[in-house]
Amino acid sequence: MLESFAMSASTASLDSPRRDAEVITLVGLAHGTSHFFHLLLPPLFPWLMPQFGLSYTEAGLLMTVFFVVSGIGQALAGFIVDRAGARPVLFFGVGTLASSALVLGLAQDYAMLLAAAAIAGLGNSIFHPADFTLLNRKVSAPRLGHAFSVHGLTGNLGWAAAPVFMAGIAAAAGWQAAAFAAAALGFAVLGLLVLRRHSLDEHETAAAVGRGEAAGGTDGTGAGQLAFLRVGAVWVCFMFFFFSTGALSILQNYGPAVLGKAYGLSLVLATAGLTAYLLGSAAGMVAGGFIAARRGDSDRVIAAALGASATVALLLAAGWMPGWMVLPLMAAMGFGVGCAGPSRDLLVRKAAMTRFGKTSYGRVYGFVYSGLDVGFAAVPLVVGPMLDAGQYNLALVGVALMQVAALLGALRVGQGVRAAPGAAVAS
């Protein structure tokens, strides 16, 4: 009886809103830091290019190196997370990002810039497998939708903060000072995570709630650590992230140019269109967290949200709208994409649980989210020549087509989850 009471008390403690909130905050802070370091280099290009005599191709290669290392590393990092645990891997990632900024600040030639980009890519590679393993294991199921919402929102905030932080300090004190300030920020976040490390301890949670989750599937160890690669749903999830990120990549890299040429907008207004998209996406993530927490049909939520966004993209591509409608339409498109985010992350969780159980979180999340890096690295290589040929509206059609491909992938994964024997447990 005493043992039963102790287990109940332990489970109640683990399910407390306060504990969940701390885990969500810490993981969200780490994720925001990773997105901040996505943009460690680009805001400094106006200083780095003349300093080192770089061409646009050489500057762009720095980001290619970042995403190639991140993509390969992310697919591999999940195995380390499943074996060593998410907390030490998360600490390694934040520390590596901070170290990349130190290397950047000390750079004397192009080779050191490439090294900084590669080290940053290595640090970035661990976040999705580590973050989502911690959230899935530490946050109680009713609050997972909100956890994924905050996770996506903090990432967007990291993107928003980096250009202001890096360019502002570089303008005032030089690019080296900006790099060292970014390093200090990274090490400060690492210090906070280490200070609150007990809140990210996975072993306590596994002991209390592992029995219930383990019933959801098998971990695949009997068939080998690569067994998940033989499951079609995993590859569909990978392609989902490739297409959804490809659409984002077009807008992030070329949005102001596309909107300016297609609608005759000034650079300020065209850039404001991208800002409207990002703000709409942030608002959508908040709303999407509440929707995901209340609905079990994650795939249908994703399909509806991305379908609406694709429709808006086609309207913009058609050129029928007056220029003053561009900003609200971009905000609406961003809202739909953001709204799909928390349901997207829940859908991947369900796909992992129904097939392999909780022990597979790291490698499944690591592999499917590497589709993000592949999308960021590959799609600009296709769209760039398209824009060089003056096909600006066609780029917006590409955004819509990629969003449609992503929603079809989500529906396919959802059908597989509902048909799987462990679907009830996974949801």
XYZ file of C-alpha atoms in Angstrom:
427
model
C 0.000 0.000 0.000
C 2.824 2.373 0.916
C 4.570 1.473 -2.360
C 1.373 2.226 -4.290
C 0.986 5.556 -2.498
C 4.615 6.481 -3.215
C 4.220 5.642 -6.899
C 1.038 7.723 -7.106
C 2.749 10.648 -5.406
C 5.745 10.340 -7.720
C 3.535 10.264 -10.810
C 1.508 13.243 -9.574
C 4.722 15.166 -9.008
C 5.942 14.272 -12.477
C 2.676 15.431 -14.008
C 2.682 18.791 -12.205
C 2.081 21.850 -14.382
C 5.015 23.615 -12.725
C 7.444 20.871 -13.665
C 6.093 20.736 -17.196
C 6.406 24.513 -17.508
C 10.051 24.463 -16.434
C 10.945 21.689 -18.864
C 9.128 23.452 -21.709
C 10.886 26.740 -20.867
C 14.366 25.219 -20.691
C 13.986 23.198 -23.875
C 12.410 26.186 -25.618
C 15.340 28.382 -24.582
C 17.788 25.842 -26.001
C 15.818 25.619 -29.249
C 15.671 29.401 -29.572
C 19.442 29.449 -29.111
C 19.902 26.958 -31.952
C 17.804 29.096 -34.300
C 19.746 32.175 -33.212
C 22.939 30.444 -34.354
C 21.329 29.556 -37.698
C 21.827 33.247 -38.407
C 25.210 33.680 -36.752
C 26.923 34.355 -40.094
C 24.448 35.921 -42.589
C 23.907 39.207 -40.684
C 27.701 39.657 -40.667
C 28.168 39.160 -44.416
C 28.321 42.939 -45.062
C 31.400 43.006 -42.804
C 32.901 39.585 -43.570
C 32.757 39.871 -47.368
C 34.959 42.990 -47.676
C 37.149 41.904 -44.759
C 38.042 38.579 -46.382
C 37.403 39.476 -50.028
C 34.533 36.984 -50.378
C 32.236 36.593 -53.360
C 28.542 35.887 -52.904
C 29.224 32.271 -53.842
C 31.902 31.949 -51.150
C 29.632 33.580 -48.577
C 26.767 31.279 -49.580
C 29.046 28.242 -49.282
C 29.405 28.987 -45.575
C 25.670 28.354 -45.090
C 25.782 25.296 -47.343
C 28.504 23.857 -45.092
C 26.384 24.671 -42.036
C 23.306 22.836 -43.311
C 25.181 19.871 -44.814
C 26.967 19.207 -41.515
C 23.741 19.800 -39.590
C 21.716 17.495 -41.825
C 24.157 14.587 -41.664
C 24.751 15.150 -37.972
C 21.054 15.310 -37.162
C 20.383 11.915 -38.734
C 23.201 10.438 -36.647
C 22.603 12.383 -33.429
C 19.337 10.574 -32.754
C 21.206 7.301 -32.186
C 23.458 8.999 -29.636
C 20.423 10.515 -27.886
C 18.752 7.096 -27.601
C 21.947 5.568 -26.211
C 23.464 8.318 -24.049
C 20.363 10.324 -23.145
C 19.086 13.664 -24.377
C 20.380 15.908 -21.576
C 24.147 15.485 -22.108
C 23.671 15.709 -25.867
C 21.720 18.952 -25.435
C 24.537 20.394 -23.310
C 27.049 19.382 -25.983
C 25.000 21.105 -28.692
C 24.689 24.428 -26.876
C 28.372 24.391 -25.924
C 29.386 23.621 -29.505
C 27.293 26.485 -30.854
C 28.920 28.882 -28.401
C 32.357 27.559 -29.398
C 31.584 28.158 -33.081
C 31.105 31.853 -32.311
C 34.506 31.924 -30.585
C 36.119 30.429 -33.695
C 34.328 33.036 -35.810
C 35.584 35.879 -33.628
C 39.161 34.598 -33.932
C 38.936 33.977 -37.705
C 41.913 35.179 -39.727
C 41.052 33.624 -43.093
C 38.302 31.909 -45.079
C 39.287 28.468 -43.779
C 38.474 29.573 -40.231
C 35.109 30.913 -41.400
C 34.388 27.494 -42.918
C 35.448 25.870 -39.652
C 33.101 28.147 -37.686
C 30.233 27.239 -40.021
C 30.973 23.509 -39.714
C 31.207 23.652 -35.901
C 27.928 25.585 -35.748
C 26.307 22.982 -38.008
C 27.550 20.210 -35.720
C 26.111 21.962 -32.680
C 22.802 22.591 -34.435
C 22.468 18.948 -35.478
C 21.504 17.645 -32.060
C 18.576 19.874 -31.189
C 15.567 18.167 -32.733
C 16.365 14.642 -31.491
C 17.404 15.951 -28.053
C 14.593 18.522 -27.682
C 11.781 16.231 -28.738
C 13.076 13.304 -26.701
C 13.078 15.502 -23.598
C 9.636 16.947 -24.292
C 8.101 13.548 -25.022
C 9.622 11.943 -21.945
C 9.320 14.812 -19.468
C 6.078 16.639 -20.348
C 2.729 15.037 -19.551
C 0.639 14.077 -22.583
C -2.182 16.659 -22.120
C 0.370 19.487 -22.344
C 2.454 18.169 -25.243
C 0.588 20.266 -27.797
C 1.461 23.431 -25.875
C 5.044 22.194 -25.446
C 5.472 21.783 -29.187
C 3.866 25.184 -29.727
C 6.372 26.894 -27.430
C 9.199 24.923 -29.025
C 8.332 26.250 -32.479
C 7.658 29.771 -31.198
C 11.029 30.076 -29.458
C 12.715 28.950 -32.661
C 11.062 31.804 -34.548
C 12.071 34.238 -31.818
C 15.670 33.067 -32.136
C 15.548 33.771 -35.865
C 14.078 37.216 -35.213
C 16.638 38.151 -32.555
C 19.817 37.132 -34.367
C 19.934 39.777 -37.142
C 19.210 42.624 -34.709
C 21.737 41.321 -32.164
C 24.564 40.501 -34.590
C 24.224 43.443 -36.973
C 23.591 45.917 -34.148
C 26.741 44.973 -32.248
C 28.789 44.716 -35.452
C 27.749 48.224 -36.478
C 28.679 49.611 -33.068
C 31.814 47.634 -32.204
C 32.822 45.451 -35.156
C 32.045 41.943 -36.338
C 34.516 40.306 -33.940
C 32.710 41.875 -30.977
C 29.403 40.562 -32.334
C 30.851 37.054 -32.616
C 32.246 37.116 -29.063
C 28.925 38.480 -27.751
C 27.121 35.560 -29.439
C 29.594 33.167 -27.783
C 28.882 34.748 -24.382
C 25.149 34.365 -24.985
C 25.565 30.696 -25.871
C 27.682 29.936 -22.811
C 25.191 31.805 -20.590
C 22.365 29.582 -21.871
C 24.534 26.506 -21.286
C 25.231 27.670 -17.734
C 21.512 28.027 -17.013
C 20.759 24.578 -18.435
C 23.503 23.009 -16.312
C 22.260 24.885 -13.239
C 18.730 23.488 -13.762
C 19.943 20.093 -15.006
C 17.849 18.148 -12.507
C 14.701 19.335 -14.300
C 15.965 17.686 -17.495
C 16.792 14.339 -15.867
C 15.151 11.667 -18.017
C 15.783 8.680 -15.731
C 13.350 9.780 -13.022
C 10.571 10.151 -15.560
C 11.310 6.858 -17.249
C 11.018 5.007 -13.940
C 7.597 6.465 -13.168
C 5.849 6.492 -16.524
C 7.909 4.160 -18.692
C 5.578 1.187 -18.200
C 2.634 2.931 -19.838
C 4.560 4.258 -22.796
C 6.489 1.103 -23.452
C 3.261 -0.665 -24.238
C 2.846 1.511 -27.312
C 5.245 -0.397 -29.528
C 8.568 -2.127 -29.781
C 11.863 -0.332 -29.777
C 13.119 -2.093 -32.817
C 16.289 -3.391 -31.167
C 15.519 -6.931 -32.137
C 15.613 -5.945 -35.789
C 18.605 -3.630 -35.331
C 19.050 0.059 -34.700
C 18.264 0.852 -38.343
C 14.926 -0.986 -38.351
C 13.041 2.305 -38.462
C 14.458 3.002 -41.933
C 12.380 0.123 -43.301
C 9.150 1.815 -42.231
C 7.489 3.833 -44.985
C 5.953 6.332 -42.546
C 9.422 7.445 -41.461
C 10.378 8.286 -45.038
C 7.071 10.055 -45.613
C 7.770 12.171 -42.501
C 11.216 12.961 -43.879
C 9.719 14.132 -47.166
C 7.071 16.101 -45.265
C 9.805 18.122 -43.582
C 11.720 18.473 -46.828
C 8.738 19.987 -48.648
C 7.475 22.157 -45.791
C 10.968 23.543 -45.178
C 11.516 24.003 -48.909
C 8.527 26.341 -48.989
C 9.889 28.259 -45.979
C 13.336 28.403 -47.570
C 11.960 30.128 -50.673
C 10.266 32.791 -48.566
C 13.162 33.318 -46.156
C 15.805 33.588 -48.853
C 13.885 35.238 -51.676
C 10.588 36.542 -50.246
C 11.423 40.271 -50.395
C 12.828 39.972 -53.930
C 9.848 37.914 -55.149
C 7.231 40.219 -53.654
C 9.053 43.325 -54.820
C 9.257 42.160 -58.436
C 5.827 40.502 -58.620
C 3.919 43.418 -57.056
C 6.194 46.386 -57.640
C 6.688 46.948 -53.917
C 9.519 48.937 -52.422
C 12.234 47.012 -50.602
C 10.834 48.184 -47.266
C 7.316 46.927 -48.021
C 8.552 43.692 -49.592
C 10.678 42.984 -46.513
C 7.672 43.828 -44.345
C 5.824 41.063 -46.210
C 8.345 38.511 -44.933
C 8.058 40.001 -41.444
C 4.264 39.669 -41.666
C 4.686 35.999 -42.622
C 6.980 35.322 -39.635
C 4.695 37.151 -37.199
C 1.693 35.281 -38.582
C 3.591 32.022 -38.180
C 4.370 32.839 -34.547
C 0.703 33.590 -33.837
C -0.285 30.386 -35.627
C 2.027 28.340 -33.422
C 0.336 29.678 -30.309
C -3.126 28.886 -31.680
C -1.890 25.559 -33.008
C -0.831 24.484 -29.533
C -4.414 24.805 -28.252
C -5.789 23.032 -31.325
C -3.303 20.173 -31.021
C -4.108 19.744 -27.334
C -7.821 19.330 -28.091
C -7.805 17.268 -31.297
C -6.431 13.815 -31.961
C -6.536 13.987 -35.757
C -3.196 15.761 -36.181
C -2.915 14.907 -39.863
C -6.262 16.534 -40.707
C -5.351 19.671 -38.750
C -2.093 19.875 -40.735
C -3.909 19.303 -44.032
C -6.460 22.041 -43.332
C -3.839 24.551 -42.200
C -1.376 23.910 -45.031
C -4.212 23.734 -47.552
C -5.272 27.234 -46.562
C -1.674 28.465 -46.779
C -1.211 26.893 -50.221
C -4.381 28.611 -51.422
C -3.024 31.976 -50.263
C 0.299 31.282 -52.017
C -1.538 30.578 -55.269
C -3.536 33.786 -54.908
C -0.297 35.714 -54.515
C 1.258 33.861 -57.469
C -1.716 34.697 -59.708
C -1.055 38.410 -59.248
C -4.751 39.221 -58.917
C -4.427 40.937 -55.530
C -3.685 44.648 -55.154
C -0.350 45.517 -53.561
C -1.889 46.557 -50.259
C -3.200 43.002 -49.777
C 0.272 41.440 -49.826
C 1.010 41.993 -46.141
C -2.263 40.541 -44.746
C -2.059 37.631 -47.186
C 1.515 36.857 -46.162
C 0.445 36.999 -42.513
C -2.429 34.611 -43.266
C -0.122 32.182 -45.041
C 2.288 32.278 -42.110
C -0.565 31.704 -39.662
C -1.576 28.520 -41.458
C 1.972 27.178 -41.523
C 2.486 28.022 -37.854
C -0.828 26.479 -36.877
C 0.271 23.187 -38.434
C 3.514 23.085 -36.415
C 2.410 21.591 -33.054
C 0.163 19.022 -34.780
C 3.098 18.137 -37.053
C 5.308 17.361 -34.054
C 2.553 15.317 -32.399
C 2.074 13.354 -35.614
C 5.747 12.385 -35.698
C 5.467 11.302 -32.056
C 2.498 9.086 -32.862
C 4.280 7.567 -35.841
C 7.304 6.766 -33.664
C 5.257 5.375 -30.767
C 3.046 3.076 -32.815
C 6.064 1.431 -34.437
C 8.913 1.470 -31.942
C 7.900 2.928 -28.578
C 9.634 5.581 -26.501
C 13.167 4.218 -26.920
C 13.190 5.313 -30.571
C 12.452 9.020 -30.097
C 16.002 10.189 -30.744
C 16.750 8.311 -33.940
C 13.290 8.777 -35.488
C 13.125 12.504 -34.722
C 16.763 12.922 -35.754
C 16.240 11.300 -39.139
C 12.919 12.847 -40.126
C 13.944 16.332 -39.004
C 17.112 16.097 -41.090
C 14.653 16.722 -43.925
C 14.632 20.326 -42.681
C 18.332 20.744 -43.369
C 18.076 19.039 -46.745
C 15.234 21.380 -47.700
C 17.149 24.480 -46.590
C 20.257 23.357 -48.492
C 18.686 22.039 -51.710
C 15.685 24.177 -52.622
C 17.581 27.475 -53.127
C 19.708 25.701 -55.744
C 16.530 25.143 -57.774
C 14.769 28.431 -57.097
C 17.820 30.663 -57.612
C 18.083 29.948 -61.370
C 14.310 30.342 -61.629
C 14.548 33.863 -60.262
C 17.566 34.621 -62.442
C 15.245 33.871 -65.372
C 12.683 36.366 -64.039
C 10.098 33.747 -62.967
C 9.128 35.451 -59.710
C 5.486 34.370 -59.673
C 6.551 30.800 -60.387
C 8.498 30.806 -57.113
C 5.214 31.446 -55.259
C 3.634 28.560 -57.176
C 6.538 26.473 -55.909
C 5.688 27.486 -52.344
C 2.094 26.325 -52.844
C 3.086 23.023 -54.485
C 5.495 22.188 -51.687
C 2.852 22.922 -49.065
C 0.403 20.655 -50.901
C 3.027 17.897 -51.054
C 3.617 18.314 -47.308
C -0.096 18.085 -46.438
C -0.493 14.951 -48.582
C 2.405 13.417 -46.700
C 0.780 14.288 -43.369
C -2.472 12.613 -44.425
C -0.550 9.503 -45.486
C 1.230 9.269 -42.136
C -2.048 9.845 -40.264
C -3.727 6.981 -42.108
C -0.852 4.689 -41.172
C -0.985 5.726 -37.522
C -4.727 5.047 -37.266
C -4.327 1.662 -38.932
C -1.449 0.550 -36.692
C -2.202 -1.811 -33.750
C -0.638 0.609 -31.223
C -2.587 3.640 -32.380
C -4.668 3.933 -29.241
C -1.645 4.051 -27.000
C 0.307 6.371 -29.245
C -2.377 8.993 -29.308
